[in-house]
Short mmCIF file of C-alpha atoms in Angstrom, two decimals:
data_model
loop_
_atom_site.label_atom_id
_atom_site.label_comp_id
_atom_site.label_asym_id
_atom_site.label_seq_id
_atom_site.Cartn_x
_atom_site.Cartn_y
_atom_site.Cartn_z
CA UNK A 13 11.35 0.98 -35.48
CA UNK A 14 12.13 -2.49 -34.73
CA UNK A 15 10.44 -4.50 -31.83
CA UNK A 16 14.35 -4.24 -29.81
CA UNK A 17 14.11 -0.62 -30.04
CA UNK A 18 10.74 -0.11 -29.37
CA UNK A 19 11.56 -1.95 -26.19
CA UNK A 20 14.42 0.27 -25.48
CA UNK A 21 12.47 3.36 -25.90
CA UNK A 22 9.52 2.22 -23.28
CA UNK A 23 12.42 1.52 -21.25
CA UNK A 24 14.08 5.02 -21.81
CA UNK A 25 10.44 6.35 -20.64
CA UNK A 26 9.71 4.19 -18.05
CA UNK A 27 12.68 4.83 -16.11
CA UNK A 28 12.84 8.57 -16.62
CA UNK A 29 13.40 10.61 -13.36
CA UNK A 30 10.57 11.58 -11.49
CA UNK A 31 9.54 15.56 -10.55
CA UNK A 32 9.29 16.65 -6.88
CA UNK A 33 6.52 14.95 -5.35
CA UNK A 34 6.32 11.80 -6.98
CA UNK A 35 6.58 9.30 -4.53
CA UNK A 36 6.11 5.26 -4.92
CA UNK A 37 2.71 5.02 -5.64
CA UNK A 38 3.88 6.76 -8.93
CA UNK A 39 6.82 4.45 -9.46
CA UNK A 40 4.86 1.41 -8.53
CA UNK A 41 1.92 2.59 -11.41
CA UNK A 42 4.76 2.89 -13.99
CA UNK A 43 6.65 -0.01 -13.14
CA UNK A 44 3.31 -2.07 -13.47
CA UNK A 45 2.86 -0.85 -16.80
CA UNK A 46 6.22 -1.23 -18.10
CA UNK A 47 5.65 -5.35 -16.65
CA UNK A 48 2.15 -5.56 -18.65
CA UNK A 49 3.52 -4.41 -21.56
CA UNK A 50 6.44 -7.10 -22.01
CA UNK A 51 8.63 -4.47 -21.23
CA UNK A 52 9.98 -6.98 -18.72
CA UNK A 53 9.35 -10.99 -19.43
CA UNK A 54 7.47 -12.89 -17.13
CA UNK A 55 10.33 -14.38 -14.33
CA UNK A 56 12.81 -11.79 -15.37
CA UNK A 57 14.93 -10.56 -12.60
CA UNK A 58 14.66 -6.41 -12.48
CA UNK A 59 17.67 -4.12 -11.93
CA UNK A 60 18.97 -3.77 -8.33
CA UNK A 61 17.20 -1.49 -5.59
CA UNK A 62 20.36 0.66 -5.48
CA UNK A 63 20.08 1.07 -9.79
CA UNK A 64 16.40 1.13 -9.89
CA UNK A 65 16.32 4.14 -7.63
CA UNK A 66 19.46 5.83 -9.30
CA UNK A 67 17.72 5.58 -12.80
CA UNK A 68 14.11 6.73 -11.02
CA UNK A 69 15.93 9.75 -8.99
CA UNK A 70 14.68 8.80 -5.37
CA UNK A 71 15.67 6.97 -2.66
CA UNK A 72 16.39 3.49 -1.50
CA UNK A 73 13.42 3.76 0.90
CA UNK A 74 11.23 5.22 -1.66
CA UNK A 75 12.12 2.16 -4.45
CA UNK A 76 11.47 -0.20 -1.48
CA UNK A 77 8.08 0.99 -1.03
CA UNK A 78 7.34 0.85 -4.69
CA UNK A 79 8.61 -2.68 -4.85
CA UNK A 80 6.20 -3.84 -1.30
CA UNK A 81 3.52 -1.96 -3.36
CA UNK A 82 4.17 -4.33 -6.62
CA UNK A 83 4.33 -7.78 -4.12
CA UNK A 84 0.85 -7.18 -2.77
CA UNK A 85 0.09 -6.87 -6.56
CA UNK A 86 1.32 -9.75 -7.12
CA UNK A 87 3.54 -8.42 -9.88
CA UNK A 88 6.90 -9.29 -8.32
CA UNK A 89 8.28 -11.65 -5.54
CA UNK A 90 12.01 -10.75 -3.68
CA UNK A 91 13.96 -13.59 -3.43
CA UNK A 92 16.66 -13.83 -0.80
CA UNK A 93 20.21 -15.37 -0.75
CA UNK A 94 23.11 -15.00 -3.55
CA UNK A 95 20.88 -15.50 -6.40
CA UNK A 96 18.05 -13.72 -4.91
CA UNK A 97 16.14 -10.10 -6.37
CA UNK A 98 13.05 -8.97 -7.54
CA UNK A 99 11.81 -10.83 -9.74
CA UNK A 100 8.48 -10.57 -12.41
CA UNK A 101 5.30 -12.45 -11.87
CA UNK A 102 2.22 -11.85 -13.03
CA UNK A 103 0.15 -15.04 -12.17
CA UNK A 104 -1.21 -13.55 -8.97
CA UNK A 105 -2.13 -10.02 -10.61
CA UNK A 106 -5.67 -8.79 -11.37
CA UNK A 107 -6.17 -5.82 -12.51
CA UNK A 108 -10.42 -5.50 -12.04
CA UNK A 109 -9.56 -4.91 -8.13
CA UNK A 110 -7.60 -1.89 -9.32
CA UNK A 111 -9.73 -1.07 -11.80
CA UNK A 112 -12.94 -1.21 -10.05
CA UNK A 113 -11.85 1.03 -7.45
CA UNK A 114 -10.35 3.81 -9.76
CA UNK A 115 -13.74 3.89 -11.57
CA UNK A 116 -15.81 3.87 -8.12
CA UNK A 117 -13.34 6.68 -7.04
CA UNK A 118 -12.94 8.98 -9.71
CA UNK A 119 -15.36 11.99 -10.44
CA UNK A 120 -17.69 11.97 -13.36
CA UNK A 121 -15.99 15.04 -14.80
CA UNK A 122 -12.29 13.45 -14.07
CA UNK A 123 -13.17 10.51 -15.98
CA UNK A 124 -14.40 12.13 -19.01
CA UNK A 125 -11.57 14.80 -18.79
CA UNK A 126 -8.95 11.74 -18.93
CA UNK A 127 -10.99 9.69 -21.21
CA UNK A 128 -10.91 12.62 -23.48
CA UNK A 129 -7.15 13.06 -23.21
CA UNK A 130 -6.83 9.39 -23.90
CA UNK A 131 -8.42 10.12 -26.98
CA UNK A 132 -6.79 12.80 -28.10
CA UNK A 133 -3.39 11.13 -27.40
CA UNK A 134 -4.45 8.50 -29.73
CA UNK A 135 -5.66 10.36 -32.06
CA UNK A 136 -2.22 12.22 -32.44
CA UNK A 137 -0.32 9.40 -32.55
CA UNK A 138 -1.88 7.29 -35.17
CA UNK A 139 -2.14 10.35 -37.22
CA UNK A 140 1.79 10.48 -37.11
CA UNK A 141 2.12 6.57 -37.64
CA UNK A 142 -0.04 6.66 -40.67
CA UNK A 143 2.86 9.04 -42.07
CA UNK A 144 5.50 7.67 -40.19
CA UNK A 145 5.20 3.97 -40.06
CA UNK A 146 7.69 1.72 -41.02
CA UNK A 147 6.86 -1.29 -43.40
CA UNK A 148 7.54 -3.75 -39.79
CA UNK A 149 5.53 -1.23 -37.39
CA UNK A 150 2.45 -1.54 -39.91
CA UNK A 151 3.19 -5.34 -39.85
CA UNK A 152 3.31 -5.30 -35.78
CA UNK A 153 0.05 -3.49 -35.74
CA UNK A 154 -1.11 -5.69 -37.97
CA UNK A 155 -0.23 -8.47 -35.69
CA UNK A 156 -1.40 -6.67 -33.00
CA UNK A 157 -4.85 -6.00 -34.09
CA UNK A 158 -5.73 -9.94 -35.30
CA UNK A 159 -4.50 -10.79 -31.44
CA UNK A 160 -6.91 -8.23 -30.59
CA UNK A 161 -9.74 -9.83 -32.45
CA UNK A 162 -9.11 -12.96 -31.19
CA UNK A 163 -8.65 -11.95 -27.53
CA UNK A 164 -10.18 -14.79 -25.56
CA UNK A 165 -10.82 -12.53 -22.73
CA UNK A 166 -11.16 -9.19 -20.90
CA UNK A 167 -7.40 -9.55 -19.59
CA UNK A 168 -6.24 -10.48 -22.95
CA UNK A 169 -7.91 -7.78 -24.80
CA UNK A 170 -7.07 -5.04 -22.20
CA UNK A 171 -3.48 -6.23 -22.96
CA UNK A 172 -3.37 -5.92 -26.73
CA UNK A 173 -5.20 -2.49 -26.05
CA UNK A 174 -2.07 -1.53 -24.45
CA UNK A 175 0.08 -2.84 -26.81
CA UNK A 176 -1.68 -1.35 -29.75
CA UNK A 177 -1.63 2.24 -28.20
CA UNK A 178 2.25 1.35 -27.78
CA UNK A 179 2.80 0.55 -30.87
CA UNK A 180 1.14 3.54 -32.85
CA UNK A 181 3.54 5.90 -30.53
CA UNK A 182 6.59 3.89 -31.45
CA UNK A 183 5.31 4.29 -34.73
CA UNK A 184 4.75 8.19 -34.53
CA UNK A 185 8.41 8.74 -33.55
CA UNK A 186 7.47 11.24 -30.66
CA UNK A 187 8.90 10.74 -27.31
CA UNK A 188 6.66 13.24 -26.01
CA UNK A 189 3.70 11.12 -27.40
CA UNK A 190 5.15 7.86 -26.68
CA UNK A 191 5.35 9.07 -22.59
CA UNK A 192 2.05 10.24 -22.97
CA UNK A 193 0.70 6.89 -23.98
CA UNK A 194 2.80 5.17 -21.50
CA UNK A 195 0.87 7.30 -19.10
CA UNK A 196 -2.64 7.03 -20.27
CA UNK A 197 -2.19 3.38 -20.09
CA UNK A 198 -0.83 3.61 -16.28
CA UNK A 199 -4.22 6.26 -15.89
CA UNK A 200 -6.76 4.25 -17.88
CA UNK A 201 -5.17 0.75 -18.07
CA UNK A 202 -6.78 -1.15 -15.27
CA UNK A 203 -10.08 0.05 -15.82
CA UNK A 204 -10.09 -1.49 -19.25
CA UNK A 205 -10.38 -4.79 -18.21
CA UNK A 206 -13.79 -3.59 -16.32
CA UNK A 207 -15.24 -3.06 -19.78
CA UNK A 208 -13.50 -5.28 -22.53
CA UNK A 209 -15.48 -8.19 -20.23
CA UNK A 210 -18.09 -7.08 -22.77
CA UNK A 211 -17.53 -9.55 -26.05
CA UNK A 212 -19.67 -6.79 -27.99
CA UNK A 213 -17.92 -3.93 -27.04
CA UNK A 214 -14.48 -6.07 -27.85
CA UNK A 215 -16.29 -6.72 -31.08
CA UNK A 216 -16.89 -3.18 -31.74
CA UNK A 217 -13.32 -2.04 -30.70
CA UNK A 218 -12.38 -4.97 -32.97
CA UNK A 219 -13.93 -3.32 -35.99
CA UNK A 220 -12.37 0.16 -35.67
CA UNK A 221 -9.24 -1.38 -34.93
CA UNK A 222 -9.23 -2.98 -38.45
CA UNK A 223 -10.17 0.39 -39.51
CA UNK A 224 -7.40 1.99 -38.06
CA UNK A 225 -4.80 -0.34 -38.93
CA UNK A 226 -6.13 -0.15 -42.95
CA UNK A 227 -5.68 3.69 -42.32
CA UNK A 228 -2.32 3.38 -41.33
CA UNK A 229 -1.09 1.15 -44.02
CA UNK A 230 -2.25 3.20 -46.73
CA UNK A 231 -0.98 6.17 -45.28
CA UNK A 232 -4.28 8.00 -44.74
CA UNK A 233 -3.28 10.20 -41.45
CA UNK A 234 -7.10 11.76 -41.44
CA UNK A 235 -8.93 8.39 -41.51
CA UNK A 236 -6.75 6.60 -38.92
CA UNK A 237 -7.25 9.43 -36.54
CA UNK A 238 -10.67 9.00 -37.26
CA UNK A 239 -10.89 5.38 -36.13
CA UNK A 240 -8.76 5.74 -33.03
CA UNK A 241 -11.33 8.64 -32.14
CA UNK A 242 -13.77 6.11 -33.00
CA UNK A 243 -12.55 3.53 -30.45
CA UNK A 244 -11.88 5.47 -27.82
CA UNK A 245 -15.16 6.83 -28.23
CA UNK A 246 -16.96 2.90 -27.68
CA UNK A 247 -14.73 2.80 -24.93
CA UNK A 248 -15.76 6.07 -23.20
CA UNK A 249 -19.19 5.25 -23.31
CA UNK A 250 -18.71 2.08 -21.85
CA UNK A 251 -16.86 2.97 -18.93
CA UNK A 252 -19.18 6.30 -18.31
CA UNK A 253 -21.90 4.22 -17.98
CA UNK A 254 -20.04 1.52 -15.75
CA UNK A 255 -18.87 4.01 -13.20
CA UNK A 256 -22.48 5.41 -13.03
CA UNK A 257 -23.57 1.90 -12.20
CA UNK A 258 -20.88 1.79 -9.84
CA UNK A 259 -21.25 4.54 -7.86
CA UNK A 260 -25.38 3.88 -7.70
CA UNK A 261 -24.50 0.73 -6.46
CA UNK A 262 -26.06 -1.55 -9.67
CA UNK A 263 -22.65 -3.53 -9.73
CA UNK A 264 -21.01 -5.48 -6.88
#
């Protein structure tokens, strides 16, 4: 699958119709994904209110509320006049405010119940990609692993996390995986950053990574869900005993 239609197919998911119940807090989560991803370039203008909510199934009020929630983000500004919109903008954005507040929030038994689905997710789809792959997806998770290694910071390598994850479900040619990746990374994405401000956990990720991406080139669909299991192991740990320190107050 080539990078355009990867694109395309995150798009396909991200704008899917929401069930009963789903309200802009939901929208807002996806649509912040779908920015951090590259779905949508930095200063690109997004569709119109009236097609956003058309392609989401809700209302103009509830796509308005979605969009206020992405402006205190700092993810998009609304421009007035005949050239105005909503545009993307991620300078102002920081994720560890999110992220820090999931992870003080959530229950220790909600947080291992979606670290373990993460998991499992990933282990699914890089056992498809290592079957599955074509000769350019192996090269983009090639690519995608080295800027992974090199990731000067937490933001950065929470980032090519995301990207990675992406990239393996695009590779496993599953919708049904590649929407439940998009979701894990709207779930699990922002507390990331919390934990890849670690340079030896990034280091450790780093290494499985390399594993995984070996795996996948040479086919080997039991190793490469090995090393995903691997990672998402490191990260579980790290983030259990984060939230711990969290909720006993250790960490400001």
């Amino acid at each position: 699958m080539t990078a355009a239609a990867r694109s395309d197919v995150l798009r396909h998911v991200i704008f899917a119709p929401f069930d009963n119940g789903e309200r802009a807090v939901a929208i807002a989560d996806r649509m912040r994904t779908a920015i951090l991803l590259d779905v949508f370039a930095d200063g690109e203008q997004l569709p119109s209110e009236a097609e956003l909510a058309a392609q989401f199934g809700v209302s103009p009020v509830t796509l308005r509320e979605a969009l206020s929630l992405l402006r205190a983000a700092g993810l998009v500004e609304t421009r007035r006049g005949r050239s105005g919109g909503s545009f993307v903008r991620r300078t102002d954005y920081n994720p560890e405010v999110l992220g820090r507040q999931k992870l003080a929030e959530i229950s220790t038994l909600d947080l291992r119940d979606l670290l373990d689905w993460r998991s499992s997710v990933a282990q699914a789809c890089a056992a498809m990609a290592a079957e599955r792959a074509s000769d350019e997806e192996v090269e983009d998770l090639h690519v995608l692993v080295e800027a992974f290694e090199t990731a000067p910071d937490a933001m950065t390598a929470r980032l090519c996390e995301g990207r990675i994850h992406v990239c393996l479900a695009a590779a496993s040619q599953s919708v049904r995986h590649t929407k439940a990746t998009v979701q894990v990374l709207i779930d699990c994405g922002s507390m990331l950053s919390l934990v890849f401000a670690s340079p030896i956990l990034r280091e450790r990720v780093a290494k499985s990574h390399r594993d995984l991406y070996d795996h996948v080139r040479l086919g080997d669909r039991v190793g490469a869900a090995a090393s995903a299991a691997e990672s998402a192991n490191r990260i579980q740990q790290a983030l259990a005993a984060l939230a711990r320190d969290l909720q006993k107050g250790k960490v400001s």
